[in-house]
Rosetta silent file (secondary structure, phi, psi, omega in degrees, C-alpha in Angstrom):
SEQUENCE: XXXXXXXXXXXXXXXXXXXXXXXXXXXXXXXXXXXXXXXXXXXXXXXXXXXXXXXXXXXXXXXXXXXXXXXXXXXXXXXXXXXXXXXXXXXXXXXXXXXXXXXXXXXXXXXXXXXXXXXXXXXXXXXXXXXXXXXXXXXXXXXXXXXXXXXXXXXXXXXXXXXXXXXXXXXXXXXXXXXXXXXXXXXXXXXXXXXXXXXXXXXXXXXXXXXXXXXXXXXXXXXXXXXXXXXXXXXX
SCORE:     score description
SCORE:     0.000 S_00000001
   1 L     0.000  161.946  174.367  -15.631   15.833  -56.347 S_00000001
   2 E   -89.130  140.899 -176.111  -19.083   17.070  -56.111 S_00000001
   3 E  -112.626  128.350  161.804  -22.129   16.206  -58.156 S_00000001
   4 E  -133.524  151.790 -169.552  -24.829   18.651  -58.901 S_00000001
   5 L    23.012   39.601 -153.243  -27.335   18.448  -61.714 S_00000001
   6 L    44.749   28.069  167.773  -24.680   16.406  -63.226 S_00000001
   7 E   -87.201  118.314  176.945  -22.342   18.763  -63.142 S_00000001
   8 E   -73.261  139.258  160.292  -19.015   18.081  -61.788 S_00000001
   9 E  -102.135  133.309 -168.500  -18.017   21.040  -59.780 S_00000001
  10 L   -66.183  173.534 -157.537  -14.400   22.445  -59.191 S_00000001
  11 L   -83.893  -54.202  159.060  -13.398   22.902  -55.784 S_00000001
  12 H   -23.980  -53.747 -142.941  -13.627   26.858  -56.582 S_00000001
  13 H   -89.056  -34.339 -164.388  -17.629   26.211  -57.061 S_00000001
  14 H  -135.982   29.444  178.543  -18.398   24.936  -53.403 S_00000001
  15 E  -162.913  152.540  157.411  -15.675   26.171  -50.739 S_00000001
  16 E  -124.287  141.415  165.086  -13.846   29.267  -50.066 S_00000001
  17 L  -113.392  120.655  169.275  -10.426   28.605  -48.217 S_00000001
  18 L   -80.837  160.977 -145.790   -9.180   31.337  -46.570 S_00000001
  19 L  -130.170  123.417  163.807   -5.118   31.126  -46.379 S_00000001
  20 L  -136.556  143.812 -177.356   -2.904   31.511  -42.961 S_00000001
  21 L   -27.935  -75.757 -176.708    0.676   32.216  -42.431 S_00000001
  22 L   -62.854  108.165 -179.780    0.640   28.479  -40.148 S_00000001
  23 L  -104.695   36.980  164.777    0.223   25.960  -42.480 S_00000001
  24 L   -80.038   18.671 -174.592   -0.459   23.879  -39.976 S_00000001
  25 L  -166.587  165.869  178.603   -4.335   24.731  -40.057 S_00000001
  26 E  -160.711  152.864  166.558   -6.685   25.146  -42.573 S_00000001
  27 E  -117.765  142.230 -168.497   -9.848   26.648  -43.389 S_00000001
  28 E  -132.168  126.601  147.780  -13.349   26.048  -45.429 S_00000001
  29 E  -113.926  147.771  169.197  -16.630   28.105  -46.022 S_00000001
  30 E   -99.560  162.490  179.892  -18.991   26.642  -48.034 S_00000001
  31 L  -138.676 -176.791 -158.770  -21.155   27.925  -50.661 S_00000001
  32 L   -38.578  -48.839 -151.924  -24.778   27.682  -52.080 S_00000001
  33 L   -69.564   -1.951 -177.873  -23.757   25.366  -54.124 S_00000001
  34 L  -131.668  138.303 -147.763  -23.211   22.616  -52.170 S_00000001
  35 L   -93.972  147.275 -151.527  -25.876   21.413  -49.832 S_00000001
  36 L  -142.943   18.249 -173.428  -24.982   21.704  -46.042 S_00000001
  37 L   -58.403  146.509  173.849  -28.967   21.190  -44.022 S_00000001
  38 H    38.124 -165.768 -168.621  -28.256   20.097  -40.931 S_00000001
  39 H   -76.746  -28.841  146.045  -25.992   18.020  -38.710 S_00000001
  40 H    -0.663  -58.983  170.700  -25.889   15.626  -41.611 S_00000001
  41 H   -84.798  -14.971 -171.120  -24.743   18.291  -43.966 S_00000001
  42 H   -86.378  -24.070 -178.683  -22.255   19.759  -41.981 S_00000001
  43 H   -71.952  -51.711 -176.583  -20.618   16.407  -41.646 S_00000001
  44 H   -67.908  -41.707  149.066  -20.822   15.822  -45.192 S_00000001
  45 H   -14.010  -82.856 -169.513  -19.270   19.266  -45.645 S_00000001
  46 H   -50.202  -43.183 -153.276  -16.124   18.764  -43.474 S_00000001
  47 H   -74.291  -28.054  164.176  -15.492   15.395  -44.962 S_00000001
  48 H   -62.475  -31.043 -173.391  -15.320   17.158  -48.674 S_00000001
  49 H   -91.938    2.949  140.348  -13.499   19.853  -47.492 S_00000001
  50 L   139.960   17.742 -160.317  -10.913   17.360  -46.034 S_00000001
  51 L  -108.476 -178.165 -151.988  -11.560   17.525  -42.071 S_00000001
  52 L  -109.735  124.610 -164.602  -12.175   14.684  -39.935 S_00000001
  53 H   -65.237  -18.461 -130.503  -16.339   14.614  -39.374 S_00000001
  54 H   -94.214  -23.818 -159.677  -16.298   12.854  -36.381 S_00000001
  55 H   -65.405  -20.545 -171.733  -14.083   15.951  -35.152 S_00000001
  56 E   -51.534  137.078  160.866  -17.001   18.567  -35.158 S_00000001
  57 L  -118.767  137.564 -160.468  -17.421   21.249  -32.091 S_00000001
  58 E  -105.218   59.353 -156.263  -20.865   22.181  -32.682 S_00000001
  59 E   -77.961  121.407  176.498  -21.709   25.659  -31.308 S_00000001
  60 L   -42.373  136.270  164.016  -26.116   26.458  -30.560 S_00000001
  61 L   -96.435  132.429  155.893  -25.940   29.887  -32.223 S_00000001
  62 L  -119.306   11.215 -176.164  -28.190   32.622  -30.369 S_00000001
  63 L    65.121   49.780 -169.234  -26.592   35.885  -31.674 S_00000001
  64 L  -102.095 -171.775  154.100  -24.899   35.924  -28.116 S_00000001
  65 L  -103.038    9.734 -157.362  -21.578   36.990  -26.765 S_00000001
  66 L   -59.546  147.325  143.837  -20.749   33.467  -25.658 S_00000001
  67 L  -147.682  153.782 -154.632  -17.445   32.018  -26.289 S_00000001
  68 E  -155.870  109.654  154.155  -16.440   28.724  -25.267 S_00000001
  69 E   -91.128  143.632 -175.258  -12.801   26.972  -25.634 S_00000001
  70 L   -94.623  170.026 -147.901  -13.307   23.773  -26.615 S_00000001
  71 L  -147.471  -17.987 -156.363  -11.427   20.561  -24.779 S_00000001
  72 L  -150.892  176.755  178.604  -13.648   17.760  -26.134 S_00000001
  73 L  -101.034  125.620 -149.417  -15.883   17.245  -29.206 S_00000001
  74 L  -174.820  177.585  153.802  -19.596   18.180  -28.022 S_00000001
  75 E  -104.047  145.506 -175.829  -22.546   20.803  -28.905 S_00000001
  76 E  -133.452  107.235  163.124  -22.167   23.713  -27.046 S_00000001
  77 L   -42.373  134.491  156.743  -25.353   25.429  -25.770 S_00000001
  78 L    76.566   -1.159 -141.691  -25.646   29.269  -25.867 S_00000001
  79 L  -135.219  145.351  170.535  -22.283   29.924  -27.669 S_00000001
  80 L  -147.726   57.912  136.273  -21.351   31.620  -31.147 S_00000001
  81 E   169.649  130.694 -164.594  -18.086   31.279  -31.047 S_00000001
  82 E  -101.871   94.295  162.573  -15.398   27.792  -30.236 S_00000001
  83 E   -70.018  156.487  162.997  -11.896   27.997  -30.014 S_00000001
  84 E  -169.961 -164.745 -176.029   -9.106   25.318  -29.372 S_00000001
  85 L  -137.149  -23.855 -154.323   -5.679   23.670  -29.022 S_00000001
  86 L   -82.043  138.924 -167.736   -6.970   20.130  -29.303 S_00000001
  87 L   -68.552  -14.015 -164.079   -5.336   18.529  -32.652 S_00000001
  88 L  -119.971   28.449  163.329   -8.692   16.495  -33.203 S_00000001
  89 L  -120.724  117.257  177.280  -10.932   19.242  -33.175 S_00000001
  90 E   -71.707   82.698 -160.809  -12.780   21.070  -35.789 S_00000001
  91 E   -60.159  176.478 -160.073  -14.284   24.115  -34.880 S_00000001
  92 E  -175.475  147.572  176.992  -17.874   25.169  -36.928 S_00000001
  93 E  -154.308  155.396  174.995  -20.035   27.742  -37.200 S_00000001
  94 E  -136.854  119.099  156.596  -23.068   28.241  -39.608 S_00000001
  95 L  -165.282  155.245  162.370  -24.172   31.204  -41.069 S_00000001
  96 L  -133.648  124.901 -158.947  -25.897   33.498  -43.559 S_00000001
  97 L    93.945  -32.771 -174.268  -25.453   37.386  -43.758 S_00000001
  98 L   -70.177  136.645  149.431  -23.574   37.261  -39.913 S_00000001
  99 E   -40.863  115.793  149.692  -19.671   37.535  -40.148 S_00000001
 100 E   -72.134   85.082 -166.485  -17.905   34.426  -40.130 S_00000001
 101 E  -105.804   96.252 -143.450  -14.426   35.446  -38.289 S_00000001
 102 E   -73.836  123.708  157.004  -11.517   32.894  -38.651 S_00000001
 103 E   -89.593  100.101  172.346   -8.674   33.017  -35.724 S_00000001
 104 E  -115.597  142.634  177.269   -5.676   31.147  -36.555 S_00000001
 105 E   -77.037  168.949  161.877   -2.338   31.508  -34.110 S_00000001
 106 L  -109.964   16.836  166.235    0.665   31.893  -35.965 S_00000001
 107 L  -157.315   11.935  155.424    2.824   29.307  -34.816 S_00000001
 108 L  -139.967  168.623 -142.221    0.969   27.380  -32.795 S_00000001
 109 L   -79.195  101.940  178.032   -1.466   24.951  -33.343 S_00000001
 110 L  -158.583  129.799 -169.755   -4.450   27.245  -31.806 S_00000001
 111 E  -166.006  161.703 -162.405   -7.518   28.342  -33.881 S_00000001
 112 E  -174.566  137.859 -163.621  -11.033   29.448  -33.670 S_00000001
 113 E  -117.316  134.613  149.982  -14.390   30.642  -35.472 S_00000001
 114 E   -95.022  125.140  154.460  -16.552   33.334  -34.602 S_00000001
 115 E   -65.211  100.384  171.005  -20.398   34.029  -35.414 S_00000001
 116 E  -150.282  103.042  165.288  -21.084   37.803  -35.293 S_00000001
 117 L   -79.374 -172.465 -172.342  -24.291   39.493  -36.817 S_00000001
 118 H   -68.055  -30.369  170.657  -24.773   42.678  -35.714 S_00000001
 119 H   -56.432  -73.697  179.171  -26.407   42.219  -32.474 S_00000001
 120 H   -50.416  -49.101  173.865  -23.121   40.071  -30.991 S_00000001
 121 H   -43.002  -39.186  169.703  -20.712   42.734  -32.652 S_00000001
 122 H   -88.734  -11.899 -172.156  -22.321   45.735  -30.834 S_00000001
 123 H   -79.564   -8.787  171.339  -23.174   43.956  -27.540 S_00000001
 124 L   122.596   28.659  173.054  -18.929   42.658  -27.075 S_00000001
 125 L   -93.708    9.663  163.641  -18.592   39.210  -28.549 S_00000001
 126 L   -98.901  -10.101  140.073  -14.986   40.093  -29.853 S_00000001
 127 H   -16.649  -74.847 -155.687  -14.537   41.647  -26.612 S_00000001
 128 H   -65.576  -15.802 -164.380  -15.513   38.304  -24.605 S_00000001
 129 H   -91.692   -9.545 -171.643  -13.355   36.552  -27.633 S_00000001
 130 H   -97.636  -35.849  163.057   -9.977   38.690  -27.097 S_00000001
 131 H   -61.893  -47.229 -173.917  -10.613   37.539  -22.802 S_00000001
 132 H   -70.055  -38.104  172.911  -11.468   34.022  -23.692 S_00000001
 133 H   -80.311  -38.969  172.876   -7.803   33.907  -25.791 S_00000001
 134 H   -60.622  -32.842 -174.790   -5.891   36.058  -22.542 S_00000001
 135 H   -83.306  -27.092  179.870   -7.823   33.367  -20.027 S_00000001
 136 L  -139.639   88.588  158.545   -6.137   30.897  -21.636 S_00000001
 137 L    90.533   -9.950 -164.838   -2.893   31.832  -22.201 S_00000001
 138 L  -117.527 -179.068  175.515   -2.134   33.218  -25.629 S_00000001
 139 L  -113.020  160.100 -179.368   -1.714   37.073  -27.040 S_00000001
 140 L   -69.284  -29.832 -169.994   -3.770   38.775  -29.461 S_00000001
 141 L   -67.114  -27.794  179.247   -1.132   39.760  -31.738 S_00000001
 142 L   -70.725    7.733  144.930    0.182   36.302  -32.637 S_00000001
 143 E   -70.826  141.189  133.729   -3.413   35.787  -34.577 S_00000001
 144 E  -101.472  161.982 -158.389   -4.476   36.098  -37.851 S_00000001
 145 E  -134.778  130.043 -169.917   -7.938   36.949  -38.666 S_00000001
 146 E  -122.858  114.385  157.764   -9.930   36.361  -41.740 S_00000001
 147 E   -84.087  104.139 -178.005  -13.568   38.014  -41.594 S_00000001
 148 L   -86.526 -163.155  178.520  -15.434   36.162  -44.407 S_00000001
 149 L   -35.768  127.022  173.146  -18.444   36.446  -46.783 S_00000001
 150 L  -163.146  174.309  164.803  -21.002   38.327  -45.102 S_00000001
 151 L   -66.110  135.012 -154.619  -23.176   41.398  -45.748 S_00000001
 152 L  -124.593  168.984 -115.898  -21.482   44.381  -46.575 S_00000001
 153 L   -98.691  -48.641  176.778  -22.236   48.347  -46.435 S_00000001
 154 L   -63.787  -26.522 -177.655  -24.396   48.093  -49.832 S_00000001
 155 L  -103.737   -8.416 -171.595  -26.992   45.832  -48.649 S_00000001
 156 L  -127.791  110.552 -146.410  -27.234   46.018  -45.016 S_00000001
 157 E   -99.501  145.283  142.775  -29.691   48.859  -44.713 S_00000001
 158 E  -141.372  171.747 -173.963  -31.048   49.461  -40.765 S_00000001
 159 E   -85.463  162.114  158.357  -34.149   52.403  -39.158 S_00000001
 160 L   -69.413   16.909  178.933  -32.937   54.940  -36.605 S_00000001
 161 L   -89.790  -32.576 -172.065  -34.112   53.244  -33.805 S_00000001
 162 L  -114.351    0.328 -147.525  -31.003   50.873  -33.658 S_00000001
 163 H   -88.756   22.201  177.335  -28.322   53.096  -35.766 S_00000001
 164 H   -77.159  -36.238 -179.587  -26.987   54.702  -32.025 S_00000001
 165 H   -64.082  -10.170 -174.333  -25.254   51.070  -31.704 S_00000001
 166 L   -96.620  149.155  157.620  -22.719   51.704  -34.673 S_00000001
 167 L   -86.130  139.362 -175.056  -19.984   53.946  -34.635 S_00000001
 168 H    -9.412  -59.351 -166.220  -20.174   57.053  -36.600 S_00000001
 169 H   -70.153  -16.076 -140.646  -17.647   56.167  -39.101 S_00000001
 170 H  -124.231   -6.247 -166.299  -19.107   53.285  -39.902 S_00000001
 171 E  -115.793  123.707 -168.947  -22.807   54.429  -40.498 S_00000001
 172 E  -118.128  142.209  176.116  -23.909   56.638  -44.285 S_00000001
 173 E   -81.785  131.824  148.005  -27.572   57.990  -44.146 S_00000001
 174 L   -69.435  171.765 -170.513  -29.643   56.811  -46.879 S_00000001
 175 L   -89.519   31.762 -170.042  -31.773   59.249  -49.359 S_00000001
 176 L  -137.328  134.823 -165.586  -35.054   57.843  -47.538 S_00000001
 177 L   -60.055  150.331  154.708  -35.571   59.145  -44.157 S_00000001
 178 L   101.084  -21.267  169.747  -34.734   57.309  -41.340 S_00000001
 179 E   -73.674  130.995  146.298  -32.359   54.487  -43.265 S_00000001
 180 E  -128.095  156.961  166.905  -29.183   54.152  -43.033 S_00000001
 181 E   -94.838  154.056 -179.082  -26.426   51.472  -44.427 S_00000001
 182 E  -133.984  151.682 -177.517  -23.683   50.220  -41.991 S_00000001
 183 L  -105.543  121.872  168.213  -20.032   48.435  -42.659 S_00000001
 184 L   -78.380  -45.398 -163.445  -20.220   45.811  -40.387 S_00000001
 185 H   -78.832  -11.710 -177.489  -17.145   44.628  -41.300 S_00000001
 186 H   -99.902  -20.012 -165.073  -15.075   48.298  -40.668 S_00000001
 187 H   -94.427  -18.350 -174.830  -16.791   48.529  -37.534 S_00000001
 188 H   -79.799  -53.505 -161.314  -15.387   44.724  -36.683 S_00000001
 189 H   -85.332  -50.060 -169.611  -11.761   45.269  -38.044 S_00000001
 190 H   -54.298  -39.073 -179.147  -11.577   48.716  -36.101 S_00000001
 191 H   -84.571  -11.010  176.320  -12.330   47.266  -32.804 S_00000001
 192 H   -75.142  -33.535  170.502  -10.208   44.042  -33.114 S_00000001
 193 H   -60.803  -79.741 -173.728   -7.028   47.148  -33.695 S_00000001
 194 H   -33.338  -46.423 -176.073   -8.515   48.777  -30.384 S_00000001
 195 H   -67.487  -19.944 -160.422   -8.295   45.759  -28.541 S_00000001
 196 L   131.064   -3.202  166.799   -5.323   44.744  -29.605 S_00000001
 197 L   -77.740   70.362 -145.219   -5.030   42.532  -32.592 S_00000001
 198 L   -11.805  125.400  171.192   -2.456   43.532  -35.439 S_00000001
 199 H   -59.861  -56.673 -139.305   -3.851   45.494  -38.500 S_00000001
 200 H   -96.225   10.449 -177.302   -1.863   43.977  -40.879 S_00000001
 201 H  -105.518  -19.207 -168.106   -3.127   40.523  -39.486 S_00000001
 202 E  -127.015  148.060 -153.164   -6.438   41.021  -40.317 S_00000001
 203 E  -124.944  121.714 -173.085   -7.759   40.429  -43.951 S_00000001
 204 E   -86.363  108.731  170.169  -11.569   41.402  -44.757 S_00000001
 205 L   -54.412  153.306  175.876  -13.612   39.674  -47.946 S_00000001
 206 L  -109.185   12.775 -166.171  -15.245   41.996  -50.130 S_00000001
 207 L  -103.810  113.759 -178.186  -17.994   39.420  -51.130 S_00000001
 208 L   -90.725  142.624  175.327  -21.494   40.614  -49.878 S_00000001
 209 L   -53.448  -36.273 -165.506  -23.918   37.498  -49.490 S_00000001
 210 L   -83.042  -56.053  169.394  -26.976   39.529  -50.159 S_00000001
 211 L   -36.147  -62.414 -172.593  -25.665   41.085  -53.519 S_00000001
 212 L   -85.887   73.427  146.886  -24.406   37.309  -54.444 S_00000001
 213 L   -30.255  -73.446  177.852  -27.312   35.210  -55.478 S_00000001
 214 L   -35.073  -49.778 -136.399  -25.770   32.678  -57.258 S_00000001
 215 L  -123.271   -4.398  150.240  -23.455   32.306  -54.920 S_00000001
 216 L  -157.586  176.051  166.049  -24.583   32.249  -51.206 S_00000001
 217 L   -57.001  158.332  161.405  -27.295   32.067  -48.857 S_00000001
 218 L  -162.222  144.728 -178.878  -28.925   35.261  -47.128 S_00000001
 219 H  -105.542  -24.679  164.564  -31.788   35.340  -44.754 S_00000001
 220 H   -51.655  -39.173 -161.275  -32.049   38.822  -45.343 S_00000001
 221 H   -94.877  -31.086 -175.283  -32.708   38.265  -49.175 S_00000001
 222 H  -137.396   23.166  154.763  -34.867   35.315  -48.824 S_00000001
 223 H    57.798 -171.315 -161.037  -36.195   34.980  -45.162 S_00000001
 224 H   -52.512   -9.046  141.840  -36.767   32.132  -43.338 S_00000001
 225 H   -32.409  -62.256 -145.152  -35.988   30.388  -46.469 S_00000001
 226 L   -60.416  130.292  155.644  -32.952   31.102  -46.944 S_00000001
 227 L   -20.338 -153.893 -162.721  -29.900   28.531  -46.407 S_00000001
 228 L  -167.068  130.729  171.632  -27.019   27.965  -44.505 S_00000001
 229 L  -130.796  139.293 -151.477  -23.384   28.247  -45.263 S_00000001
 230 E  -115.866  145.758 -175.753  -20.765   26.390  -42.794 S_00000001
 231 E  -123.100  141.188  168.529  -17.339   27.958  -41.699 S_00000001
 232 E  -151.097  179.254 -174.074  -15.000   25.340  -40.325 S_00000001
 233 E  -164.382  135.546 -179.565  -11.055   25.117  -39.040 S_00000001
 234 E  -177.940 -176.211  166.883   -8.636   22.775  -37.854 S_00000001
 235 L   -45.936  172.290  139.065   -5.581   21.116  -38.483 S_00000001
 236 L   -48.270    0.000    0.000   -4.277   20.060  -41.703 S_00000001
């Protein structure tokens, strides 16, 4: 268990596990409440939430379209989002307000985390991530996909300068000119169905980051302040 202000905390208090069909994987996000700075923390992370530390694929996040399967346990330059096959690898991602989006196959041991704020969602990184699973070998439909805590349609306000990059449906005018809010997450789920993933595979959180003080990080809400919350996946 965890200690904070001498509180013991329930597992509920510092992880969300999202749940796939193959229960031959497993998944963890962490949440404010438990501290996760650096490579340090992310290690101390996995090892609470039950993964092996030494197991970490680390990807540099740049809000890119990168995707990279991984083969070996490493940092990966450039890349925001790591896939794999290999049993002794833990894929990772870090983020707060950006979609965390969980890939698990459904019968075979193959799984994989995506990083996508809005800039990688309209520039193609589920695009490059639906190629990067076809280059090596598997189909989209056998995934399921869990998009987790992230910023959601009440809080994530953008100007008219950028709101041409969203699709229609996905973008409500605010009552002060020039504002609008966008669903990141409908605009996300719609295009993984265009490409080719199963609707009924993929299951969207309702928990916005920014809205939930208590209860995560945001960089939106608190700037360069603001924390870090780690997504991770691997075997069982």
């Amino acid at each position: 268990m965890v200690k904070s202000s001498s509180k013991v905390l329930n597992e509920e208090e510092w992880m969300v596990q999202p749940q796939f069909s193959n229960t031959n994987l497993r998944a963890a996000f962490s949440l404010k409440s438990i501290p996760v700075k650096g490579f340090e923390g992310r290690r101390s992370f996995a090892k609470k939430a039950g993964f092996d530390p030494n197991g970490l694929v680390i990807p540099k996040q740049t809000h890119s379209t990168n995707v990279s399967f991984a083969k070996s346990v490493n940092s990966i330059e450039n890349c925001d989002g790591v896939f794999t096959d290999e049993k002794d690898i833990v894929c990772s991602i870090q983020v707060a307000d950006c979609m965390p989006i969980y890939f698990a196959h459904c019968s075979k041991n193959v799984y994989g985390l995506v990083h996508a704020g809005w800039r990688g969602l309209v520039y193609g990184i589920l695009e490059s991530t639906s190629q990067l699973i076809f280059e090596n070998g598997y189909k989209l439909h056998d995934f399921e996909i869990f998009i987790g805590p992230s910023i959601q349609k009440c809080c994530f306000e953008i100007r008219d300068d950028i709101v041409g990059n969203f699709e229609i449906e996905c973008v409500t005018p605010t009552q002060e000119n020039g504002k609008y809010k966008v669903d990141l997450q409908y605009q996300a789920r719609r295009e993984m169905i265009q490409i080719g993933f199963k609707k009924n595979q993929i299951k969207v959180s309702t928990d916005c980051t920014y809205c939930s003080q208590e209860k995560y990080h945001s960089f939106r809400r608190d700037g360069k302040n603001s924390g870090r919350m780690i997504g991770l996946i691997g075997r069982a």
